[in-house]
Short mmCIF file of C-alpha atoms (C1' of nucleotides) in Angstrom, two decimals:
data_model
loop_
_atom_site.label_atom_id
_atom_site.label_comp_id
_atom_site.label_asym_id
_atom_site.label_seq_id
_atom_site.Cartn_x
_atom_site.Cartn_y
_atom_site.Cartn_z
CA UNK F 1 84.36 91.16 -5.79
CA UNK F 2 80.95 91.37 -4.10
CA UNK F 3 80.44 92.49 -0.54
CA UNK F 4 79.19 89.05 0.32
CA UNK F 5 82.31 87.37 -0.89
CA UNK F 6 84.45 89.94 0.86
CA UNK F 7 82.61 89.14 4.06
CA UNK F 8 83.39 85.50 3.80
CA UNK F 9 87.05 86.22 3.37
CA UNK F 10 87.55 88.49 6.36
CA UNK F 11 88.23 86.41 9.46
CA UNK F 12 86.84 89.06 11.80
CA UNK F 13 83.78 89.77 9.67
CA UNK F 14 80.74 90.00 11.90
CA UNK F 15 77.94 89.78 9.37
CA UNK F 16 77.96 86.01 8.91
CA UNK F 17 74.93 84.24 10.40
CA UNK F 18 75.12 80.99 12.37
CA UNK F 19 73.76 79.12 9.38
CA UNK F 20 76.71 80.25 7.28
CA UNK F 21 79.34 80.01 10.01
CA UNK F 22 81.92 77.31 9.55
CA UNK F 23 82.22 77.08 13.33
CA UNK F 24 78.60 76.24 14.01
CA UNK F 25 79.35 72.52 14.18
CA UNK F 26 81.56 73.29 17.17
CA UNK F 27 79.63 75.95 19.03
CA UNK F 28 76.07 74.87 18.13
CA UNK F 29 74.47 71.45 18.60
CA UNK F 30 74.50 69.31 15.49
CA UNK F 31 71.02 68.13 16.39
CA UNK F 32 69.50 71.59 15.95
CA UNK F 33 67.42 71.82 12.79
CA UNK F 34 67.97 74.37 10.03
CA UNK F 35 65.01 76.58 10.85
CA UNK F 36 65.83 76.36 14.56
CA UNK F 37 69.25 77.73 13.78
CA UNK F 38 67.59 80.87 12.46
CA UNK F 39 65.79 81.32 15.77
CA UNK F 40 69.04 80.92 17.65
CA UNK F 41 70.70 83.22 15.19
CA UNK F 42 68.04 85.80 15.98
CA UNK F 43 69.14 86.28 19.59
CA UNK F 44 72.87 86.44 18.88
CA UNK F 45 74.58 89.82 18.87
CA UNK F 46 77.74 90.46 16.92
CA UNK F 47 79.72 93.46 18.07
CA UNK F 48 82.78 95.14 16.66
CA UNK F 49 86.04 93.17 16.76
CA UNK F 50 88.17 93.38 19.90
CA UNK F 51 91.76 94.55 19.73
CA UNK F 52 94.59 92.76 21.51
CA UNK F 53 94.46 93.53 25.22
CA UNK F 54 90.81 94.66 25.21
CA UNK F 55 88.42 93.22 27.77
CA UNK F 56 85.37 91.32 26.59
CA UNK F 57 83.98 91.28 30.14
CA UNK F 58 85.38 91.84 33.60
CA UNK F 59 85.15 89.82 36.79
CA UNK F 60 82.48 91.30 39.02
CA UNK F 61 80.39 92.70 36.19
CA UNK F 62 76.75 91.75 35.95
CA UNK F 63 76.44 88.51 34.01
CA UNK F 64 74.12 88.66 31.06
CA UNK F 65 75.65 86.73 28.19
CA UNK F 66 77.97 83.95 27.25
CA UNK F 67 80.23 84.39 24.25
CA UNK F 68 81.35 82.20 21.38
CA UNK F 69 84.69 82.98 19.81
CA UNK F 70 84.39 83.58 16.09
CA UNK F 71 88.00 84.44 15.30
CA UNK F 72 91.20 85.16 17.21
CA UNK F 73 91.72 84.00 20.77
CA UNK F 74 91.19 85.17 24.34
CA UNK F 75 92.27 84.31 27.84
CA UNK F 76 90.11 84.29 30.96
CA UNK F 77 91.51 85.07 34.37
CA UNK F 78 90.58 85.70 37.97
CA UNK F 79 92.37 87.71 40.61
CA UNK F 80 93.36 85.72 43.68
CA UNK F 81 93.10 86.85 47.31
CA UNK F 82 96.75 87.80 47.13
CA UNK F 83 96.10 90.07 44.21
CA UNK F 84 97.91 88.18 41.48
CA UNK F 85 96.14 86.89 38.44
CA UNK F 86 95.33 83.29 37.63
CA UNK F 87 94.64 82.49 34.01
CA UNK F 88 91.79 80.00 33.91
CA UNK F 89 91.61 79.29 30.21
CA UNK F 90 92.52 80.05 26.63
CA UNK F 91 89.68 80.20 24.13
CA UNK F 92 89.92 79.49 20.42
CA UNK F 93 87.34 79.94 17.64
CA UNK F 94 84.18 77.92 18.17
CA UNK F 95 84.64 77.74 21.91
CA UNK F 96 82.16 79.20 24.37
CA UNK F 97 83.27 81.35 27.29
CA UNK F 98 81.58 82.92 30.30
CA UNK F 99 79.70 79.83 31.51
CA UNK F 100 81.09 80.34 35.00
CA UNK F 101 79.10 83.57 35.39
CA UNK F 102 75.70 81.85 35.37
CA UNK F 103 75.87 80.53 38.91
CA UNK F 104 76.51 83.84 40.62
CA UNK F 105 74.86 86.19 38.10
CA UNK F 106 78.21 87.96 38.01
CA UNK F 107 81.22 87.10 35.93
CA UNK F 108 83.83 85.40 38.08
CA UNK F 109 86.47 85.79 35.37
CA UNK F 110 87.67 88.59 33.16
CA UNK F 111 88.20 87.87 29.47
CA UNK F 112 90.96 89.59 27.52
CA UNK F 113 91.70 89.37 23.80
CA UNK F 114 95.11 87.83 23.05
CA UNK F 115 94.94 89.22 19.51
CA UNK F 116 92.35 90.89 17.31
CA UNK F 117 89.24 88.80 17.56
CA UNK F 118 85.51 88.63 16.92
CA UNK F 119 82.96 87.09 19.25
CA UNK F 120 79.27 86.24 19.15
CA UNK F 121 77.33 87.38 22.19
CA UNK F 122 74.60 85.02 23.36
CA UNK F 123 72.24 86.76 25.83
CA UNK F 124 71.69 84.14 28.47
CA UNK F 125 68.12 84.90 29.51
CA UNK F 126 66.97 84.77 25.90
CA UNK F 127 68.92 81.58 25.41
CA UNK F 128 67.27 79.89 28.41
CA UNK F 129 63.82 81.03 27.26
CA UNK F 130 64.42 79.73 23.78
CA UNK F 131 65.77 76.47 25.12
CA UNK F 132 62.44 75.79 26.85
CA UNK F 133 61.07 75.42 23.32
CA UNK F 134 64.14 73.82 21.79
CA UNK F 135 65.04 70.87 24.03
CA UNK F 136 68.15 70.18 21.97
CA UNK F 137 69.40 73.68 22.70
CA UNK F 138 68.89 73.09 26.41
CA UNK F 139 70.65 69.77 26.04
CA UNK F 140 73.50 71.46 24.20
CA UNK F 141 74.12 73.93 26.99
CA UNK F 142 73.98 71.23 29.63
CA UNK F 143 76.60 69.38 27.59
CA UNK F 144 78.78 72.44 27.09
CA UNK F 145 78.81 73.10 30.80
CA UNK F 146 79.39 69.49 31.70
CA UNK F 147 82.34 69.31 29.32
CA UNK F 148 83.72 72.43 30.88
CA UNK F 149 83.56 70.71 34.29
CA UNK F 150 85.38 67.67 32.91
CA UNK F 151 87.98 69.89 31.29
CA UNK F 152 88.63 71.71 34.55
CA UNK F 153 88.96 68.39 36.35
CA UNK F 154 91.57 67.25 33.86
CA UNK F 155 93.40 70.49 34.45
CA UNK F 156 93.31 69.87 38.20
CA UNK F 157 94.80 66.44 37.59
CA UNK F 158 97.50 67.90 35.36
CA UNK F 159 98.51 70.43 38.02
CA UNK F 160 98.25 67.91 40.80
CA UNK F 161 100.21 65.04 39.31
CA UNK F 162 102.40 66.18 36.43
CA UNK F 163 105.83 67.75 36.05
CA UNK F 164 106.60 71.00 34.27
CA UNK F 165 107.52 69.18 31.07
CA UNK F 166 104.34 67.12 31.10
CA UNK F 167 102.19 70.20 31.67
CA UNK F 168 103.70 72.17 28.81
CA UNK F 169 103.54 69.16 26.48
CA UNK F 170 99.89 68.64 27.40
CA UNK F 171 99.03 72.24 26.62
CA UNK F 172 100.68 71.98 23.20
CA UNK F 173 98.74 68.80 22.50
CA UNK F 174 95.52 70.45 23.62
CA UNK F 175 96.02 73.38 21.25
CA UNK F 176 97.04 70.98 18.52
CA UNK F 177 93.85 68.95 18.75
CA UNK F 178 91.66 72.03 19.06
CA UNK F 179 93.23 73.33 15.87
CA UNK F 180 92.60 70.05 14.13
CA UNK F 181 88.95 70.21 15.10
CA UNK F 182 88.80 73.42 13.09
CA UNK F 183 90.55 71.69 10.17
CA UNK F 184 93.74 73.66 10.76
CA UNK F 185 97.19 72.21 11.10
CA UNK F 186 97.70 70.20 14.27
CA UNK F 187 101.47 70.31 13.93
CA UNK F 188 102.18 73.92 13.06
CA UNK F 189 100.59 76.88 14.77
CA UNK F 190 101.21 80.21 16.41
CA UNK F 191 100.85 80.63 20.17
CA UNK F 192 98.84 83.78 20.74
CA UNK F 193 99.71 83.87 24.43
CA UNK F 194 103.01 84.83 26.05
CA UNK F 195 105.31 82.46 27.91
CA UNK F 196 104.19 84.21 31.07
CA UNK F 197 100.56 83.41 30.26
CA UNK F 198 101.42 79.78 29.67
CA UNK F 199 103.30 79.60 32.94
CA UNK F 200 100.54 81.32 34.85
CA UNK F 201 97.95 78.95 33.38
CA UNK F 202 100.02 75.83 34.12
CA UNK F 203 101.19 76.84 37.59
CA UNK F 204 104.80 77.39 36.47
CA UNK F 205 107.14 80.35 36.22
CA UNK F 206 108.11 81.93 32.90
CA UNK F 207 111.64 80.65 33.33
CA UNK F 208 110.47 77.07 33.69
CA UNK F 209 108.26 77.30 30.60
CA UNK F 210 111.15 78.71 28.63
CA UNK F 211 113.47 75.96 29.82
CA UNK F 212 110.95 73.26 28.88
CA UNK F 213 110.58 74.74 25.38
CA UNK F 214 114.35 74.71 25.01
CA UNK F 215 114.61 71.14 26.26
CA UNK F 216 111.83 69.86 23.98
CA UNK F 217 113.52 71.59 21.07
CA UNK F 218 116.90 70.09 21.92
CA UNK F 219 115.22 66.67 21.92
CA UNK F 220 113.84 67.45 18.42
CA UNK F 221 110.31 66.99 19.67
CA UNK F 222 109.23 70.51 18.77
CA UNK F 223 110.63 73.34 16.69
CA UNK F 224 110.25 76.74 18.35
CA UNK F 225 110.57 80.01 16.49
CA UNK F 226 109.35 82.79 18.77
CA UNK F 227 105.62 82.09 19.00
CA UNK F 228 105.52 79.72 16.06
CA UNK F 229 105.48 76.10 17.12
CA UNK F 230 106.01 73.07 14.97
CA UNK F 231 105.43 69.69 16.49
CA UNK F 232 108.20 67.66 14.89
CA UNK F 233 107.50 64.37 16.65
CA UNK F 234 103.92 64.02 17.77
CA UNK F 235 104.37 60.62 19.38
CA UNK F 236 107.34 61.82 21.36
CA UNK F 237 105.33 64.83 22.51
CA UNK F 238 102.56 62.50 23.62
CA UNK F 239 104.98 60.44 25.68
CA UNK F 240 106.42 63.64 27.11
CA UNK F 241 102.91 64.65 28.16
CA UNK F 242 102.18 61.65 30.34
CA UNK F 243 104.69 59.96 32.58
CA UNK F 244 105.44 56.56 31.02
CA UNK W 1 57.38 56.20 68.73
CA UNK W 2 55.68 56.33 65.38
CA UNK W 3 57.27 55.12 62.19
CA UNK W 4 57.16 58.64 60.89
CA UNK W 5 59.10 60.00 63.82
CA UNK W 6 61.58 57.17 63.61
CA UNK W 7 62.14 58.02 59.98
CA UNK W 8 62.97 61.56 60.80
CA UNK W 9 65.52 60.47 63.33
CA UNK W 10 67.47 58.04 61.17
CA UNK W 11 70.07 59.91 59.18
CA UNK W 12 70.11 57.34 56.40
CA UNK W 13 66.36 57.04 56.20
CA UNK W 14 65.29 57.01 52.58
CA UNK W 15 61.56 57.58 52.90
CA UNK W 16 61.65 61.35 53.40
CA UNK W 17 60.32 63.34 50.43
CA UNK W 18 61.97 66.48 49.08
CA UNK W 19 59.25 68.57 50.71
CA UNK W 20 60.22 67.26 54.13
CA UNK W 21 63.96 67.14 53.55
CA UNK W 22 65.99 69.60 55.56
CA UNK W 23 68.55 69.67 52.73
CA UNK W 24 66.17 70.81 50.01
CA UNK W 25 67.21 74.43 50.45
CA UNK W 26 70.69 73.36 49.38
CA UNK W 27 70.03 70.83 46.64
CA UNK W 28 66.77 72.29 45.27
CA UNK W 29 66.13 75.81 44.02
CA UNK W 30 64.51 78.08 46.58
CA UNK W 31 62.40 79.54 43.82
CA UNK W 32 60.59 76.27 43.15
CA UNK W 33 57.02 76.37 44.44
CA UNK W 34 55.57 73.87 46.89
CA UNK W 35 53.49 71.94 44.36
CA UNK W 36 56.37 71.93 41.91
CA UNK W 37 58.48 70.25 44.55
CA UNK W 38 56.06 67.33 44.49
CA UNK W 39 56.59 66.95 40.76
CA UNK W 40 60.34 66.97 41.23
CA UNK W 41 59.94 64.60 44.11
CA UNK W 42 58.07 62.27 41.80
CA UNK W 43 61.07 61.56 39.60
CA UNK W 44 63.60 61.07 42.39
CA UNK W 45 64.61 57.54 43.33
CA UNK W 46 65.90 56.66 46.76
CA UNK W 47 67.89 53.46 46.95
CA UNK W 48 69.29 51.54 49.88
CA UNK W 49 72.11 53.18 51.82
CA UNK W 50 75.66 52.66 50.61
CA UNK W 51 78.29 51.17 52.88
CA UNK W 52 81.77 52.62 53.23
CA UNK W 53 83.85 51.77 50.16
CA UNK W 54 80.86 50.98 47.96
CA UNK W 55 80.63 52.53 44.50
CA UNK W 56 77.68 54.75 43.65
CA UNK W 57 78.74 54.80 40.00
CA UNK W 58 81.89 53.99 38.06
CA UNK W 59 83.83 55.92 35.44
CA UNK W 60 82.91 54.64 32.00
CA UNK W 61 79.41 53.53 32.95
CA UNK W 62 76.49 54.83 30.98
CA UNK W 63 75.37 58.13 32.43
CA UNK W 64 71.72 58.31 33.37
CA UNK W 65 71.39 60.17 36.64
CA UNK W 66 72.92 62.77 38.86
CA UNK W 67 72.86 62.21 42.62
CA UNK W 68 72.22 64.38 45.64
CA UNK W 69 73.85 63.33 48.88
CA UNK W 70 71.31 62.89 51.66
CA UNK W 71 73.60 61.73 54.44
CA UNK W 72 77.21 60.65 54.83
CA UNK W 73 79.89 61.63 52.33
CA UNK W 74 81.52 60.39 49.15
CA UNK W 75 84.58 61.02 47.04
CA UNK W 76 84.76 61.15 43.25
CA UNK W 77 87.86 60.12 41.37
CA UNK W 78 89.24 59.47 37.92
CA UNK W 79 92.07 57.22 36.83
CA UNK W 80 94.91 59.01 35.05
CA UNK W 81 96.79 57.79 31.97
CA UNK W 82 99.51 56.53 34.29
CA UNK W 83 97.01 54.41 36.16
CA UNK W 84 96.96 56.23 39.47
CA UNK W 85 93.84 57.75 40.87
CA UNK W 86 93.04 61.44 41.14
CA UNK W 87 90.37 62.41 43.63
CA UNK W 88 88.28 65.15 42.05
CA UNK W 89 85.96 65.99 44.90
CA UNK W 90 84.44 65.28 48.28
CA UNK W 91 80.67 65.49 48.55
CA UNK W 92 78.69 66.30 51.66
CA UNK W 93 74.92 66.19 52.32
CA UNK W 94 72.91 68.47 50.03
CA UNK W 95 75.58 68.48 47.33
CA UNK W 96 74.95 67.17 43.83
CA UNK W 97 77.38 64.84 42.12
CA UNK W 98 77.71 63.32 38.67
CA UNK W 99 77.26 66.54 36.65
CA UNK W 100 80.42 65.78 34.69
CA UNK W 101 78.78 62.75 33.08
CA UNK W 102 76.24 64.78 31.10
CA UNK W 103 78.63 65.96 28.42
CA UNK W 104 79.87 62.56 27.36
CA UNK W 105 76.81 60.46 28.27
CA UNK W 106 79.24 58.40 30.32
CA UNK W 107 80.45 59.02 33.84
CA UNK W 108 83.97 60.39 33.76
CA UNK W 109 84.40 59.85 37.50
CA UNK W 110 83.75 57.03 39.90
CA UNK W 111 82.01 57.82 43.17
CA UNK W 112 82.85 55.92 46.34
CA UNK W 113 81.21 56.19 49.77
CA UNK W 114 83.58 57.42 52.46
CA UNK W 115 81.18 56.19 55.12
CA UNK W 116 77.65 54.85 55.26
CA UNK W 117 75.53 57.21 53.25
CA UNK W 118 72.22 57.74 51.52
CA UNK W 119 71.74 59.44 48.17
CA UNK W 120 68.82 60.62 46.04
CA UNK W 121 69.05 59.58 42.41
CA UNK W 122 67.80 62.14 39.90
CA UNK W 123 67.26 60.55 36.46
CA UNK W 124 68.67 63.12 34.11
CA UNK W 125 66.39 62.68 31.11
CA UNK W 126 63.31 63.05 33.28
CA UNK W 127 64.86 66.06 34.96
CA UNK W 128 65.52 67.80 31.64
CA UNK W 129 61.99 67.01 30.43
CA UNK W 130 60.49 68.36 33.61
CA UNK W 131 62.67 71.44 33.44
CA UNK W 132 61.14 72.38 30.08
CA UNK W 133 57.97 72.99 32.09
CA UNK W 134 59.63 74.36 35.21
CA UNK W 135 61.97 77.13 34.05
CA UNK W 136 63.27 77.59 37.58
CA UNK W 137 64.36 73.95 37.64
CA UNK W 138 66.26 74.46 34.41
CA UNK W 139 67.75 77.60 35.86
CA UNK W 140 68.72 75.71 38.99
CA UNK W 141 70.66 73.10 37.07
CA UNK W 142 72.41 75.71 34.98
CA UNK W 143 73.44 77.37 38.23
CA UNK W 144 74.56 74.14 39.84
CA UNK W 145 76.77 73.34 36.90
CA UNK W 146 78.12 76.86 36.64
CA UNK W 147 79.02 76.84 40.33
CA UNK W 148 80.77 73.54 39.83
CA UNK W 149 82.86 75.16 37.07
CA UNK W 150 83.74 78.06 39.36
CA UNK W 151 84.61 75.65 42.16
CA UNK W 152 86.93 73.68 39.89
CA UNK W 153 88.59 76.89 38.75
CA UNK W 154 89.25 77.86 42.36
CA UNK W 155 90.76 74.44 42.89
CA UNK W 156 93.01 74.95 39.88
CA UNK W 157 94.13 78.26 41.36
CA UNK W 158 94.78 76.61 44.72
CA UNK W 159 96.96 73.92 43.14
CA UNK W 160 98.67 76.38 40.86
CA UNK W 161 99.56 79.09 43.33
CA UNK W 162 99.45 77.84 46.90
CA UNK W 163 101.77 75.99 49.22
CA UNK W 164 101.02 72.74 51.02
CA UNK W 165 99.98 74.57 54.17
CA UNK W 166 97.67 76.91 52.27
CA UNK W 167 96.04 74.02 50.44
CA UNK W 168 95.33 72.01 53.56
CA UNK W 169 94.07 75.09 55.41
CA UNK W 170 91.78 75.91 52.47
CA UNK W 171 90.29 72.43 52.47
CA UNK W 172 89.58 72.64 56.19
CA UNK W 173 87.89 76.02 55.67
CA UNK W 174 85.88 74.63 52.78
CA UNK W 175 84.58 71.75 54.87
CA UNK W 176 83.95 74.14 57.74
CA UNK W 177 81.77 76.45 55.69
CA UNK W 178 79.93 73.60 54.01
CA UNK W 179 79.12 72.25 57.46
CA UNK W 180 77.88 75.63 58.57
CA UNK W 181 75.58 75.79 55.58
CA UNK W 182 73.92 72.68 56.98
CA UNK W 183 73.72 74.31 60.41
CA UNK W 184 76.39 72.05 61.83
CA UNK W 185 79.48 73.14 63.67
CA UNK W 186 81.98 74.96 61.54
CA UNK W 187 84.73 74.54 64.09
CA UNK W 188 84.43 70.92 65.11
CA UNK W 189 83.95 68.06 62.70
CA UNK W 190 85.12 64.64 61.65
CA UNK W 191 87.07 64.13 58.45
CA UNK W 192 85.52 61.17 56.68
CA UNK W 193 88.43 60.88 54.26
CA UNK W 194 91.93 59.57 54.96
CA UNK W 195 95.11 61.66 54.96
CA UNK W 196 95.98 59.89 51.71
CA UNK W 197 92.69 61.06 50.17
CA UNK W 198 93.34 64.63 51.26
CA UNK W 199 96.83 64.52 49.80
CA UNK W 200 95.64 63.00 46.57
CA UNK W 201 92.93 65.64 46.23
CA UNK W 202 95.31 68.53 46.99
CA UNK W 203 98.24 67.30 44.93
CA UNK W 204 100.35 66.45 47.99
CA UNK W 205 101.79 63.31 49.53
CA UNK W 206 100.39 61.75 52.70
CA UNK W 207 103.56 62.72 54.53
CA UNK W 208 103.17 66.37 53.65
CA UNK W 209 99.54 66.43 54.76
CA UNK W 210 100.50 64.83 58.03
CA UNK W 211 103.29 67.33 58.56
CA UNK W 212 100.99 70.26 57.87
CA UNK W 213 98.45 68.95 60.37
CA UNK W 214 101.20 68.64 62.96
CA UNK W 215 102.48 72.12 62.23
CA UNK W 216 99.03 73.72 62.40
CA UNK W 217 98.44 71.94 65.67
CA UNK W 218 101.76 73.10 67.10
CA UNK W 219 100.74 76.64 66.19
CA UNK W 220 97.48 76.11 68.12
CA UNK W 221 95.48 76.84 64.99
CA UNK W 222 93.77 73.48 64.94
CA UNK W 223 93.35 70.60 67.35
CA UNK W 224 93.75 67.21 65.71
CA UNK W 225 92.57 63.97 67.28
CA UNK W 226 92.74 61.26 64.64
CA UNK W 227 90.00 62.27 62.24
CA UNK W 228 88.37 64.74 64.60
CA UNK W 229 89.31 68.31 63.82
CA UNK W 230 88.71 71.34 65.94
CA UNK W 231 89.47 74.72 64.47
CA UNK W 232 90.88 76.53 67.49
CA UNK W 233 91.69 79.81 65.75
CA UNK W 234 89.56 80.45 62.70
CA UNK W 235 91.21 83.75 61.81
CA UNK W 236 94.66 82.21 61.99
CA UNK W 237 93.48 79.36 59.77
CA UNK W 238 92.17 81.89 57.28
CA UNK W 239 95.52 83.65 57.17
CA UNK W 240 97.24 80.29 56.81
CA UNK W 241 94.99 79.57 53.83
CA UNK W 242 96.00 82.55 51.75
CA UNK W 243 99.48 83.99 51.57
CA UNK W 244 99.23 87.39 53.25
"C1'" DC I 1 94.11 39.76 70.15
"C1'" DG I 2 96.71 40.09 66.00
"C1'" DG I 3 97.51 41.65 61.45
"C1'" DA I 4 96.76 45.17 58.12
"C1'" DA I 5 96.09 49.65 57.14
"C1'" DA I 6 96.72 54.36 58.29
"C1'" DC I 7 99.41 57.84 60.29
"C1'" DT I 8 103.59 60.26 61.97
"C1'" DT I 9 108.28 61.75 61.94
"C1'" DG I 10 113.07 62.09 60.24
"C1'" DA I 11 116.88 62.45 56.75
"C1'" DG I 12 118.32 63.35 52.30
"C1'" DC I 13 117.31 64.68 47.58
"C1'" DA I 14 115.52 66.94 43.40
"C1'" DG I 15 112.41 69.72 40.61
"C1'" DA I 16 110.94 74.00 40.15
"C1'" DG I 17 111.26 78.70 42.18
"C1'" DT I 18 114.00 83.03 42.90
"C1'" DC I 19 117.25 86.30 41.64
"C1'" DA I 20 120.02 88.17 38.17
"C1'" DA I 21 122.06 89.25 33.83
"C1'" DT I 22 121.62 89.28 28.97
"C1'" DA I 23 119.37 88.84 24.53
"C1'" DA I 24 115.66 89.22 21.41
"C1'" DT I 25 111.41 91.24 19.95
"C1'" DT I 26 107.80 94.52 19.69
"C1'" DG I 27 105.89 98.86 19.64
"C1'" DT I 28 106.31 103.94 19.14
"C1'" DG I 29 107.39 108.48 17.90
"C1'" DG I 30 110.30 111.36 15.35
"C1'" DC A 1 111.44 103.71 8.13
"C1'" DC A 2 114.62 103.72 11.59
"C1'" DA A 3 116.09 104.19 16.53
"C1'" DC A 4 115.19 103.63 21.04
"C1'" DA A 5 112.43 102.23 24.96
"C1'" DA A 6 109.73 98.75 26.86
"C1'" DT A 7 108.38 94.32 27.01
"C1'" DT A 8 109.23 89.50 26.52
"C1'" DA A 9 112.20 85.55 26.38
"C1'" DT A 10 116.37 82.90 27.49
"C1'" DT A 11 119.96 81.08 30.37
"C1'" DG A 12 122.69 80.46 34.61
"C1'" DA A 13 123.56 79.96 39.69
"C1'" DC A 14 121.64 79.12 43.91
"C1'" DT A 15 117.79 78.02 47.19
"C1'" DC A 16 113.93 75.82 49.16
"C1'" DT A 17 109.55 73.34 49.35
"C1'" DG A 18 107.74 69.20 49.10
"C1'" DC A 19 108.91 64.31 47.47
"C1'" DT A 20 111.12 59.80 48.37
"C1'" DC A 21 112.63 56.40 51.26
"C1'" DA A 22 112.63 54.50 55.71
"C1'" DA A 23 111.41 53.33 60.29
"C1'" DG A 24 108.35 53.40 63.91
"C1'" DT A 25 103.69 54.03 65.98
"C1'" DT A 26 98.82 54.07 66.28
"C1'" DT A 27 94.32 52.73 64.88
"C1'" DC A 28 91.04 49.86 62.93
"C1'" DC A 29 88.60 45.69 62.29
"C1'" DG A 30 87.77 40.83 61.91
#
DNA sequence: CGGAAACTTGAGCAGAGTCAATAATTGTGG
DNA sequence: CCACAATTATTGACTCTGCTCAAGTTTCCG
């Protein structure tokens, strides 16, 4: 087996360029031309893989880059005035994190690996300079950030209007569809985060999350085996996610 | 009195250019040079004032512009799957709205005037074209959007972790500091939105908002007279806003 | 001035939190 | 590779914050 082939088979391999990356359709604009991709590729840094629990960046640190997840998953969190943590997002392969740091030139979140993972570092100053020459790259980042705003607004709505069951169901559906976008199973996957993380993210206690999982399982809507989730009845899960 | 002077005195006057606008330090980057401001000014459209209840844009409409509030205030809202509305923000003079529409080339929110107000329309395509030549303009919009993301994340945290009293207190403090930024009183102001709007925004019922107002008044932390609010004890309000 | 909308206050209820005990799982060192 | 400690998850009993329903009051606006 050649080194090249070996590279392609290792999920945390960091030698693959954007042009070869299966995730580029998610994290890079489709409109960017082949030779432009090489220019983008030129500014991207690929570091060693992160182990579970390692920080990618910390709140308060100088902001210099945004990051695209290549493999594995991470959570972002802030510390509230009262000192407890608030998880602000879970990030799966192809997704871009750290956009919130741009506005204050410091990271407002910390990012922690939920499992072994690899990320692409995109130095922001170089990206903005390059995007003055590649309008579609500029456009892409405007869109990324705008979508992030919309996503946060939907999260606000979820927390503001929905019950515990609806929130948990919505999160499962969100992970499901994000998996499907990567051509993975939308009905069978492993949760890389703990019940506590889920509760923290959704504004619920661990106990409530656990109870909802049990209830959804009893209703044969999902099948739970530790962190493995199977969505047994997708339609039922969708109804569970939104009142009526 | 000259026309020019009259213009400067009317709060909804739409003839003032960015260079003369007292709000430009808020809605435009400080780093933009004087003659660059004229170029920005050249793409901005100023329409007739909106009356209370009028829509500036509607969810689902084609996205073409973002808007800076010149005078008055507006709310943005989306309609949930269940058909009820979720208010996603209140916008005061100098603040930019509509950034969420960029990612989907459609507005995801509707914007409604809470009182008579004037807005500056910033056609987005022209803005992005201009920002290829004015890096600081590009930078400014990246920052605006990033700050919006951070703001939404703080709102998520508020809804996820804080009690009714803390949420209401936080909103009052937010309005207070946004007023101060415009060199208005941070301790005495008029709420342009209804109690129902506040509750909707904060994930509370009208009754709860009303009760919190009464309680804060009984504690001599605020003085409520219909929509007029006076913050009588700013420190106490700050403690009320965050648990311990 | 009158009707509609907005606001306030009270009483009772329920969904999710807290506290607590137990069970299952993971990680670690011998 | 197993045993034990530490972490994570589940389940139950009880409590409490904020919701619902209801009635009354005030404010707004034509």
